[in-house]
PDB file of C-alpha atoms in Angstrom:
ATOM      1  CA  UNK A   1      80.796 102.080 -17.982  1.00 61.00           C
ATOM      2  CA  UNK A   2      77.869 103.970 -19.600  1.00 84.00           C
ATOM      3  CA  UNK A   3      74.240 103.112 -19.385  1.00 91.00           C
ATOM      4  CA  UNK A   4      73.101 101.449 -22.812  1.00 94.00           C
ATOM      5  CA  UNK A   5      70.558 103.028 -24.693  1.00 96.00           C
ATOM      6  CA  UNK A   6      68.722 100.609 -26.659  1.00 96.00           C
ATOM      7  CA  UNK A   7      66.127 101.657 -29.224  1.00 97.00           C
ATOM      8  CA  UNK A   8      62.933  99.305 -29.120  1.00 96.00           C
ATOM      9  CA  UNK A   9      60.157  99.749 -32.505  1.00 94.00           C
ATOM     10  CA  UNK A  10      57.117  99.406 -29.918  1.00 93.00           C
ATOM     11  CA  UNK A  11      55.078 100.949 -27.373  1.00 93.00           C
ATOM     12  CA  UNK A  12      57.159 101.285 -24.508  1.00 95.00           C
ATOM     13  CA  UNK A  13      54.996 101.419 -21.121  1.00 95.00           C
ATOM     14  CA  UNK A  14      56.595 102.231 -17.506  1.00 96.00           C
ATOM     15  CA  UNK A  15      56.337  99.089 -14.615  1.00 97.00           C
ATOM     16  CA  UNK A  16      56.413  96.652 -17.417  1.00 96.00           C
ATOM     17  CA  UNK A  17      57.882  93.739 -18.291  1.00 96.00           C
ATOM     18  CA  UNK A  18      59.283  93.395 -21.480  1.00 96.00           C
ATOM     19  CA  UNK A  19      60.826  90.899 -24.052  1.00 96.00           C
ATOM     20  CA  UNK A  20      63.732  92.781 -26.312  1.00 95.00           C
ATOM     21  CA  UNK A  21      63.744  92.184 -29.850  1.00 94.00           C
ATOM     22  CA  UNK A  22      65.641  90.273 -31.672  1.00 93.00           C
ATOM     23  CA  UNK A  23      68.177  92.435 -32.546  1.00 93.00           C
ATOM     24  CA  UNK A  24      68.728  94.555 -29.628  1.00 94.00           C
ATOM     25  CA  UNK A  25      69.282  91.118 -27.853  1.00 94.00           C
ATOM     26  CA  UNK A  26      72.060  90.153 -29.896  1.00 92.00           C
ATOM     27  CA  UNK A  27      73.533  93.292 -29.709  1.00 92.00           C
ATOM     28  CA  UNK A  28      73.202  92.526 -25.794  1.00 93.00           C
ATOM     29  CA  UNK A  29      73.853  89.565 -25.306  1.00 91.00           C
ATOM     30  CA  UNK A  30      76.804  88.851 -28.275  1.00 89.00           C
ATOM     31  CA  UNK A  31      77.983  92.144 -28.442  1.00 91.00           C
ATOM     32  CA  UNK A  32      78.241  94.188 -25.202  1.00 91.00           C
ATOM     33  CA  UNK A  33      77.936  90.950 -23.048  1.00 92.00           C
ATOM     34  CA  UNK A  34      75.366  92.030 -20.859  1.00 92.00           C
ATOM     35  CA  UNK A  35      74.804  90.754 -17.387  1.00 93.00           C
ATOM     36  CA  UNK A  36      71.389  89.945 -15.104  1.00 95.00           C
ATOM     37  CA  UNK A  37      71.166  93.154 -13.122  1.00 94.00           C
ATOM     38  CA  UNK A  38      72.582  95.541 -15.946  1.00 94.00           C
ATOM     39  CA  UNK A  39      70.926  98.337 -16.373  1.00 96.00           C
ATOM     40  CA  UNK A  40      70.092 100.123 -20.037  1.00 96.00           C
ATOM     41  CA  UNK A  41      67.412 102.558 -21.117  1.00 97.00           C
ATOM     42  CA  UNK A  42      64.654 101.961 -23.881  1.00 97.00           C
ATOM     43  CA  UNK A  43      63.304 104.475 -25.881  1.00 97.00           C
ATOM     44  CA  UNK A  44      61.103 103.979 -29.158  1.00 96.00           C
ATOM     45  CA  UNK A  45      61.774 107.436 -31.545  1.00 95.00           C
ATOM     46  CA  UNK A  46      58.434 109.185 -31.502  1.00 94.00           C
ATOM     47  CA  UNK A  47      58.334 110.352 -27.958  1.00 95.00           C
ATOM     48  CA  UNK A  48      60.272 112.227 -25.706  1.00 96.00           C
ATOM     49  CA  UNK A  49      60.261 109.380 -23.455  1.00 96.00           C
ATOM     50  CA  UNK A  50      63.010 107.347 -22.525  1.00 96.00           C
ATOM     51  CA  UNK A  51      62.588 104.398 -19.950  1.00 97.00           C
ATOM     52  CA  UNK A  52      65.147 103.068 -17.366  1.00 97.00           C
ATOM     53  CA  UNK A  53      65.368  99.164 -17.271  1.00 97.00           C
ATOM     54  CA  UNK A  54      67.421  96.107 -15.591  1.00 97.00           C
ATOM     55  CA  UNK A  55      67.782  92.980 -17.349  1.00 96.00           C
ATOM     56  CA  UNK A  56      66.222  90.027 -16.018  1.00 97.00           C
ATOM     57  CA  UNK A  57      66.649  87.004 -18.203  1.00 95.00           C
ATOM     58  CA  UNK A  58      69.796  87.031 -21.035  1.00 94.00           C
ATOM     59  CA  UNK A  59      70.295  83.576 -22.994  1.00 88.00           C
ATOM     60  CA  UNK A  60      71.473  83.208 -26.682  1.00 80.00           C
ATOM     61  CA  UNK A  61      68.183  84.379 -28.426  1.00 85.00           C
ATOM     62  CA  UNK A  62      66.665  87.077 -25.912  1.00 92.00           C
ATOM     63  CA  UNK A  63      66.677  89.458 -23.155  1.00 95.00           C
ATOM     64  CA  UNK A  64      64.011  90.564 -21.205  1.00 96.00           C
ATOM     65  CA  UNK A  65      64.116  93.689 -18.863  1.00 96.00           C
ATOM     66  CA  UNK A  66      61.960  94.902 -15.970  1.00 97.00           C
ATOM     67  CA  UNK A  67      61.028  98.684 -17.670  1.00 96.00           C
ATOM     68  CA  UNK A  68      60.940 101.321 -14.452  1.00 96.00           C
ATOM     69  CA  UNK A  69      58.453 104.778 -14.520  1.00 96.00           C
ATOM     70  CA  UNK A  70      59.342 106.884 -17.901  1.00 96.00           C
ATOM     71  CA  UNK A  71      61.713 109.991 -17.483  1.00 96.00           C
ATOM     72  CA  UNK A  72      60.987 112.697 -20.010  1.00 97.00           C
ATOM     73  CA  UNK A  73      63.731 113.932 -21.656  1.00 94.00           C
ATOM     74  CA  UNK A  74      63.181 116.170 -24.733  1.00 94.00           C
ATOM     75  CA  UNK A  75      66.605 117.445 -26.378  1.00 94.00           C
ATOM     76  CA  UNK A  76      65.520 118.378 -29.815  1.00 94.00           C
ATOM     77  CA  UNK A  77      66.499 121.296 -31.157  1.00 93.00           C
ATOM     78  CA  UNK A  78      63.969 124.330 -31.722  1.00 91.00           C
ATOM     79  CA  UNK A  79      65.357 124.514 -35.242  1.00 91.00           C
ATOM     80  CA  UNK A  80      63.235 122.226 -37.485  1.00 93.00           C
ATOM     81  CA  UNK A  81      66.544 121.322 -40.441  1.00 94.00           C
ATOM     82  CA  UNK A  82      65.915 119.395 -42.854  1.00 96.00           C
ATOM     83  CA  UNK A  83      68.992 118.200 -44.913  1.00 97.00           C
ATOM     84  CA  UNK A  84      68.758 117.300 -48.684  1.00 97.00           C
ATOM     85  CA  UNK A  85      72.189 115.253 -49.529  1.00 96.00           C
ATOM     86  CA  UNK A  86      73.456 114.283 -52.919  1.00 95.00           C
ATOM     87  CA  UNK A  87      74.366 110.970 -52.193  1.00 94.00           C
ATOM     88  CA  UNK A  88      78.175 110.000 -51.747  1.00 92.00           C
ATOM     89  CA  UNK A  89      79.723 106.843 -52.434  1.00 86.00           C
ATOM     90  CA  UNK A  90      80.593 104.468 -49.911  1.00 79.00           C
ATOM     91  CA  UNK A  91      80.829 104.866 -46.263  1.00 91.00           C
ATOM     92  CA  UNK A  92      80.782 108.877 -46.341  1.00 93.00           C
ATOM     93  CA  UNK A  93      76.958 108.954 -46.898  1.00 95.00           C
ATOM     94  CA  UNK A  94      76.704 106.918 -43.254  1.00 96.00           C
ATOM     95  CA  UNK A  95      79.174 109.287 -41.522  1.00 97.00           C
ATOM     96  CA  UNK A  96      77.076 112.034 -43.263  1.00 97.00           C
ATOM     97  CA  UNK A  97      73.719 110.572 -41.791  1.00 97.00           C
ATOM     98  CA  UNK A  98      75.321 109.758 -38.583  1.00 97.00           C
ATOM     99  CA  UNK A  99      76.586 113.806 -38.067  1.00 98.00           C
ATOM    100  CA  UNK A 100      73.590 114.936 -39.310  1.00 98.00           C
ATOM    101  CA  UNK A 101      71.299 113.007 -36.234  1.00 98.00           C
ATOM    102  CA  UNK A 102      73.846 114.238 -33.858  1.00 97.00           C
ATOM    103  CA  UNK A 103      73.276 117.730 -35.224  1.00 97.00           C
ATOM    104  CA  UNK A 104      69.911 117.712 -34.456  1.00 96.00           C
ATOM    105  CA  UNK A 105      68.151 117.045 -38.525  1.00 97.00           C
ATOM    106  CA  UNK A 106      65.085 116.428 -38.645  1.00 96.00           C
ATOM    107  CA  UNK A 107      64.860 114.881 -41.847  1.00 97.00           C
ATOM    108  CA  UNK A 108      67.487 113.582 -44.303  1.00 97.00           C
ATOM    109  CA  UNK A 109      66.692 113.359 -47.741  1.00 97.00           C
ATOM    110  CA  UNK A 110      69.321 111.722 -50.317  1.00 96.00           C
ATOM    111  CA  UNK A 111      69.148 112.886 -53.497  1.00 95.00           C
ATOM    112  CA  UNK A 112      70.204 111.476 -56.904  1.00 94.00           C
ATOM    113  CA  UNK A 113      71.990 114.193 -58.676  1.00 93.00           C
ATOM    114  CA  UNK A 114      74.011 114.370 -62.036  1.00 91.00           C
ATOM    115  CA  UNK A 115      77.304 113.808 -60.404  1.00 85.00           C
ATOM    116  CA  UNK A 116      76.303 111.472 -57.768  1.00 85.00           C
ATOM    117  CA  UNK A 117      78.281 108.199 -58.535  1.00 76.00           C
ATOM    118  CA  UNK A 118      75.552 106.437 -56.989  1.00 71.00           C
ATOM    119  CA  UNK A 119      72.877 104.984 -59.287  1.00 67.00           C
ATOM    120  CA  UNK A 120      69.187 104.429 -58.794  1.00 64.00           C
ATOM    121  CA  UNK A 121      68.720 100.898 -58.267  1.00 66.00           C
ATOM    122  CA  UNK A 122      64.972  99.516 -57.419  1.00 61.00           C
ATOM    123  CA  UNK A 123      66.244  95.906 -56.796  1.00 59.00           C
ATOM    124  CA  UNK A 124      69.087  97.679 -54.302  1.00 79.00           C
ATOM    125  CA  UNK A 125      66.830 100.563 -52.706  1.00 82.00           C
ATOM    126  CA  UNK A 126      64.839  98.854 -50.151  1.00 85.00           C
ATOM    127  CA  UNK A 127      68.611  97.539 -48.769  1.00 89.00           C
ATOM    128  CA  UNK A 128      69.888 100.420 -48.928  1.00 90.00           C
ATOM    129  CA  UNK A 129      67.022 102.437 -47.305  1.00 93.00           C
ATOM    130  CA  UNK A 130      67.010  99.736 -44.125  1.00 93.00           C
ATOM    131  CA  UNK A 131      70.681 100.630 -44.221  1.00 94.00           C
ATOM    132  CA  UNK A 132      69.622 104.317 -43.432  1.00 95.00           C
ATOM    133  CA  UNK A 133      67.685 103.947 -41.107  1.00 96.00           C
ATOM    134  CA  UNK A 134      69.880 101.846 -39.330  1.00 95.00           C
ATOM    135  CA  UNK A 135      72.291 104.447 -38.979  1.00 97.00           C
ATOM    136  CA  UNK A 136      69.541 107.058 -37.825  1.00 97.00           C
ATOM    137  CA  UNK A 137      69.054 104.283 -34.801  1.00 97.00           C
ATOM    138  CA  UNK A 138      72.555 103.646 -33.870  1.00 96.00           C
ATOM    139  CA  UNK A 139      73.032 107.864 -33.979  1.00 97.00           C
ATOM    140  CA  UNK A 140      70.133 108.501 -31.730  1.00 97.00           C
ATOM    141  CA  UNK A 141      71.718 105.828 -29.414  1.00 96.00           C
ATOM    142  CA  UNK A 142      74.718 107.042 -28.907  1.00 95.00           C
ATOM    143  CA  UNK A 143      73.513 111.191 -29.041  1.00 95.00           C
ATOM    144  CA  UNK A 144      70.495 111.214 -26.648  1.00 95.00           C
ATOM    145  CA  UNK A 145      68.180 111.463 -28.911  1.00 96.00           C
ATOM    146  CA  UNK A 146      64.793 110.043 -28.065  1.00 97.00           C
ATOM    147  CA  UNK A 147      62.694 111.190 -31.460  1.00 96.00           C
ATOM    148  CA  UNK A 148      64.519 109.282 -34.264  1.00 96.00           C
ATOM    149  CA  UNK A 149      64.657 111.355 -37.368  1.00 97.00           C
ATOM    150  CA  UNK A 150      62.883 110.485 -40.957  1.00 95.00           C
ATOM    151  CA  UNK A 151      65.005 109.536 -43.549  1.00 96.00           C
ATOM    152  CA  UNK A 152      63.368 109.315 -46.754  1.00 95.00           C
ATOM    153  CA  UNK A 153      64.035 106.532 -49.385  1.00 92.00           C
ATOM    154  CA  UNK A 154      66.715 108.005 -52.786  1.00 93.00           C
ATOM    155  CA  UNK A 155      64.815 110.798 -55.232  1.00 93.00           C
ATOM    156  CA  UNK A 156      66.156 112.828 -57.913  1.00 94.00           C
ATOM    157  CA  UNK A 157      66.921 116.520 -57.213  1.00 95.00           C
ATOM    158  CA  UNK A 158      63.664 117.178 -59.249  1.00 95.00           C
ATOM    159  CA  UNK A 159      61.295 114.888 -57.624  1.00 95.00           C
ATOM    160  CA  UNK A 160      62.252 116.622 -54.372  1.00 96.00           C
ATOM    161  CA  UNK A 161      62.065 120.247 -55.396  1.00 95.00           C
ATOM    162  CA  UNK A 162      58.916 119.635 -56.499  1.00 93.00           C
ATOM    163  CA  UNK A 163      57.298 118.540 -53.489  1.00 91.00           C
ATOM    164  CA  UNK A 164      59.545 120.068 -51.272  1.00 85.00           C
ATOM    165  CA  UNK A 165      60.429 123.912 -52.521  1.00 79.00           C
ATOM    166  CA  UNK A 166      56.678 124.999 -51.120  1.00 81.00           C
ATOM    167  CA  UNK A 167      56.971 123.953 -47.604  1.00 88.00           C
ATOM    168  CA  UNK A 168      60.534 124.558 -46.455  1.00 89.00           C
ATOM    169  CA  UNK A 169      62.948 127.534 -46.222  1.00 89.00           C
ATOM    170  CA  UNK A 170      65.818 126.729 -48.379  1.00 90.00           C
ATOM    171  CA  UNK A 171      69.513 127.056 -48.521  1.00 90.00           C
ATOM    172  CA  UNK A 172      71.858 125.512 -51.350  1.00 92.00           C
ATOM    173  CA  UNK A 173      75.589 125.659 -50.718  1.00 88.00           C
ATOM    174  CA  UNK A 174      78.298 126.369 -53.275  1.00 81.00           C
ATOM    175  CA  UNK A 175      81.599 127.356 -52.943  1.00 76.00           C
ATOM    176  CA  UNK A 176      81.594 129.393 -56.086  1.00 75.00           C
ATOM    177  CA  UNK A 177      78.998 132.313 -54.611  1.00 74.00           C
ATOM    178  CA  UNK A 178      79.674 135.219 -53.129  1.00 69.00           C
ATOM    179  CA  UNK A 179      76.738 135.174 -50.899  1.00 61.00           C
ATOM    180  CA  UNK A 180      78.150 134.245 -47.131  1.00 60.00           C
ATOM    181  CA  UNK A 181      76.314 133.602 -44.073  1.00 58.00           C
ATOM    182  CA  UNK A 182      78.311 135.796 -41.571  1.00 53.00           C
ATOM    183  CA  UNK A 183      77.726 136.374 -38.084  1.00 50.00           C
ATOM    184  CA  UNK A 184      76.619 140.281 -39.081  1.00 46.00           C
ATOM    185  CA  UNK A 185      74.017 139.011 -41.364  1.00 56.00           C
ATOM    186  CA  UNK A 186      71.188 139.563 -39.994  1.00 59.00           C
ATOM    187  CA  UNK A 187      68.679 141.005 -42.808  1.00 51.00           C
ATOM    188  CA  UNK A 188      69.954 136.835 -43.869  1.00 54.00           C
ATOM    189  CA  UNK A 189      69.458 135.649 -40.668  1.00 60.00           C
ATOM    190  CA  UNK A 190      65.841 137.050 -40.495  1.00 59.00           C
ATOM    191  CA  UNK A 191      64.860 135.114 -44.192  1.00 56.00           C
ATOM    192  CA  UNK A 192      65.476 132.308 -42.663  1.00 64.00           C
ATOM    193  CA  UNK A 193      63.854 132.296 -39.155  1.00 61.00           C
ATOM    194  CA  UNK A 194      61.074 134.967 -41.419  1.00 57.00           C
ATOM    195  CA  UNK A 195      58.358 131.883 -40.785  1.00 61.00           C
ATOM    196  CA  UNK A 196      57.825 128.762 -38.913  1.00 76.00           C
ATOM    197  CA  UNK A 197      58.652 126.765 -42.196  1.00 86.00           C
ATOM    198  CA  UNK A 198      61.293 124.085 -41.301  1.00 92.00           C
ATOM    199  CA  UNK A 199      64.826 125.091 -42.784  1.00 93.00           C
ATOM    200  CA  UNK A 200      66.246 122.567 -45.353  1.00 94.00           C
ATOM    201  CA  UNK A 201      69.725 122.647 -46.366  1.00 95.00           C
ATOM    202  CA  UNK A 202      70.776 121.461 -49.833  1.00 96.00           C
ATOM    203  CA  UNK A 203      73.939 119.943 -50.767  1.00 95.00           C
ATOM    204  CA  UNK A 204      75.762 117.975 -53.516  1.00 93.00           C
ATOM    205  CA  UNK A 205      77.705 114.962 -53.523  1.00 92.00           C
ATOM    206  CA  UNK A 206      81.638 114.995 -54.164  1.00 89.00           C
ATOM    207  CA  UNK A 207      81.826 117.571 -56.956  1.00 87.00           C
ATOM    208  CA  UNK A 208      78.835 119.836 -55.827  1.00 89.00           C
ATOM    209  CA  UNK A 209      75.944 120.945 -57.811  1.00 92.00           C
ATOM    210  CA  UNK A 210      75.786 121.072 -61.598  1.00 93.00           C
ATOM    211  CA  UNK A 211      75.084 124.740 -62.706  1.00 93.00           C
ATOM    212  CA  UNK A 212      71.983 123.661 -63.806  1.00 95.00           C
ATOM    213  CA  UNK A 213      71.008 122.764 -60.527  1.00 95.00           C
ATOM    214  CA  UNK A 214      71.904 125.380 -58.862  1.00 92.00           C
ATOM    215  CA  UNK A 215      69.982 127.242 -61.079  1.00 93.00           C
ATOM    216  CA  UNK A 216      67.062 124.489 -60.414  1.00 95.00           C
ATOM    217  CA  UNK A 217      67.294 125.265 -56.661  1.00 93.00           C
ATOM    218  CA  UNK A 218      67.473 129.566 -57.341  1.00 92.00           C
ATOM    219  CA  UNK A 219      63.922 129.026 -59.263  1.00 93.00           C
ATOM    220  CA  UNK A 220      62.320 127.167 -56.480  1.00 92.00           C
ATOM    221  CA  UNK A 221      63.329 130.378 -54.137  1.00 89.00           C
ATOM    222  CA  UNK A 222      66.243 128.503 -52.093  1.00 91.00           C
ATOM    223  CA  UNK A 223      69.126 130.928 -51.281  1.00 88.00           C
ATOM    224  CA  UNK A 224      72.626 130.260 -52.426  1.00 87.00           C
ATOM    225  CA  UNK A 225      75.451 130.240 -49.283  1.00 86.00           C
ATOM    226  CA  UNK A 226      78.652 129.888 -49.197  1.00 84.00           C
ATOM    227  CA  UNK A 227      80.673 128.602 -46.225  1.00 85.00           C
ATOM    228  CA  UNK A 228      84.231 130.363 -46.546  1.00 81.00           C
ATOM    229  CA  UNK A 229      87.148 130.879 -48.946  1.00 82.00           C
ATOM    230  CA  UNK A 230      88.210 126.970 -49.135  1.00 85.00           C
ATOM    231  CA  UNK A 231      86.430 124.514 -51.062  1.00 84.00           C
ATOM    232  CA  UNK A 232      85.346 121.740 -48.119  1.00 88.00           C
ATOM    233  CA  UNK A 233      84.664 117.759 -49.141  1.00 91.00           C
ATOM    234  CA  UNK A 234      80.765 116.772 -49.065  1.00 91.00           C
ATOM    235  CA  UNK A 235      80.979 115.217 -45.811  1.00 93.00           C
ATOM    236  CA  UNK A 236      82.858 118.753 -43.908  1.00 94.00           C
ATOM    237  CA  UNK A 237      80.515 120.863 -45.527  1.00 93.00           C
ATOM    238  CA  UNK A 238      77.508 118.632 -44.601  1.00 95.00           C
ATOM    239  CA  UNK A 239      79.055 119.076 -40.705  1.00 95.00           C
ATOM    240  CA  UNK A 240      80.126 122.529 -40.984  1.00 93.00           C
ATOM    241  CA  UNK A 241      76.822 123.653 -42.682  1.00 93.00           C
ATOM    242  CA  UNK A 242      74.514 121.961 -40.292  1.00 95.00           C
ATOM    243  CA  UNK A 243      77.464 123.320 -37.282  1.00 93.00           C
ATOM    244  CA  UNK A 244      76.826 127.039 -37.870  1.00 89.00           C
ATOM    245  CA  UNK A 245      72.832 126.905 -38.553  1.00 89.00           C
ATOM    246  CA  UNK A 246      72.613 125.572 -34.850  1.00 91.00           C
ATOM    247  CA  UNK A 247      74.778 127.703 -33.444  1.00 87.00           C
ATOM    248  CA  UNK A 248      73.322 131.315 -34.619  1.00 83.00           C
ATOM    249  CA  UNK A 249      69.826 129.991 -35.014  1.00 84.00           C
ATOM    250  CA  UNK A 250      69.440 126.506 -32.719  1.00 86.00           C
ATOM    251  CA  UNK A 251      70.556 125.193 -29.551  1.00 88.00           C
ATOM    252  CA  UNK A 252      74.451 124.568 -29.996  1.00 87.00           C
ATOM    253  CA  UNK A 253      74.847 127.722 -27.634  1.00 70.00           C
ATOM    254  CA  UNK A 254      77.689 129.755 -29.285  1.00 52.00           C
ATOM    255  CA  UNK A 255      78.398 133.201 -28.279  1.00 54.00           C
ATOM    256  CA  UNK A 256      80.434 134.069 -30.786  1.00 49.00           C
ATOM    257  CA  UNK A 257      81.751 138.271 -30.679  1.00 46.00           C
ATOM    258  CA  UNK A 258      83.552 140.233 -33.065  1.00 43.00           C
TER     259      UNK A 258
END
């Protein structure tokens, strides 16, 4: 059985002892059934720390853990990617979210666009925002990841061109450009790595982009890609996107040859 990895909201230090909160003791105690002597690891998202630990007290309401010396453990990726989202309906956006931390974003923005089905709901957003980020924490459980990434609370396209477009390198994909990202392109490769501006990927919801946006994202200087031939769902393009920048200009390791 795998060693838990439990995120904790606090200042974690080494030779500790430490009460859990509330719910990463349910999810403990209810859920995996923890036992005295199990061991998990803490980490708390803004470090590159991560802390082994043995539980020492489990009843219905807490756990408390004996926290050993820190091990650092950085496996972020050297490519700072942002990802701008147009906001899908249901469960997709999670999976979305949940792909994206594993890919190594740094940020996730989700955007209100003209064909998102989603609407902008005040009373709704704090929920749904909580929601978010609650996904970010069970992704950087299960992938490694001890630096949890930002996830920003719903905009509109506009608000976030605005204050975004001058400090990131951008991308907008569209499966109706004839401007691909192949493994020979390097004179595209080298706009993109031409500054140590993080790289932010833009993408619609189901049914892409409005023209109008597009044309929105060309006048804030983003570059239009497309991925292949077919015409992929949000969700695969969102994976496949994120896929390829890592592998030709991250960590994902790919040698790939003609």
């Amino acid at each position: 059985m795998s060693i838990p990895r439990i995120y904790q909201p606090t200042i974690i230090t080494s030779h500790t002892h430490l009460r859990l909160d509330a719910k990463a003791s349910h999810h403990l105690a209810r859920v995996l059934r923890a036992k005295i002597g199990d061991e998990l690891t803490l980490f708390n998202g803004h470090e590159d720390n991560e802390y082994p630990a043995v539980i020492t007290h489990i009843d219905k309401k807490s756990v408390e853990v004996d926290v050993a010396a820190n091990i650092t453990r950085n496996i972020e990726s050297p490519l700072n990617i942002y990802l701008a989202q147009g906001i899908t309906r249901g469960e997709k956006m999670d999976f979305i979210i949940q792909k994206a931390v594993e890919l190594g974003v740094r940020k996730i923005f989700p955007l209100l666009t003209e064909r998102c089905s989603v609407k902008h709901d005040s009373m709704r957003e704090e929920k749904r925002l909580a929601h978010w980020q609650a996904v970010v924490i069970s992704a950087c459980e299960q992938s490694g990841r001890n630096r949890m990434p930002d996830v920003a609370a719903a905009m509109t396209l506009t608000q976030w061109l605005t204050s975004a477009a001058p400090s990131v390198r951008g991308v907008v994909l569209s499966p109706h450009v004839d401007n691909k990202l192949t493994r020979t392109s390097e004179e595209k490769k080298s706009i993109l790595l031409n500054n140590q501006l993080p790289l932010a990927v833009l993408i619609g919801p189901e049914g892409g982009l409005s023209e109008a946006e597009m044309q929105q994202a060309y006048q804030h200087g983003f570059l239009p890609l497309q991925l292949g031939p077919r015409v992929l769902r949000a969700e695969t393009a969102t994976i496949a996107a994120l896929a390829i920048l890592q592998a030709w200009l991250g960590d994902m390791g790919a040698d790939v040859r003609e």
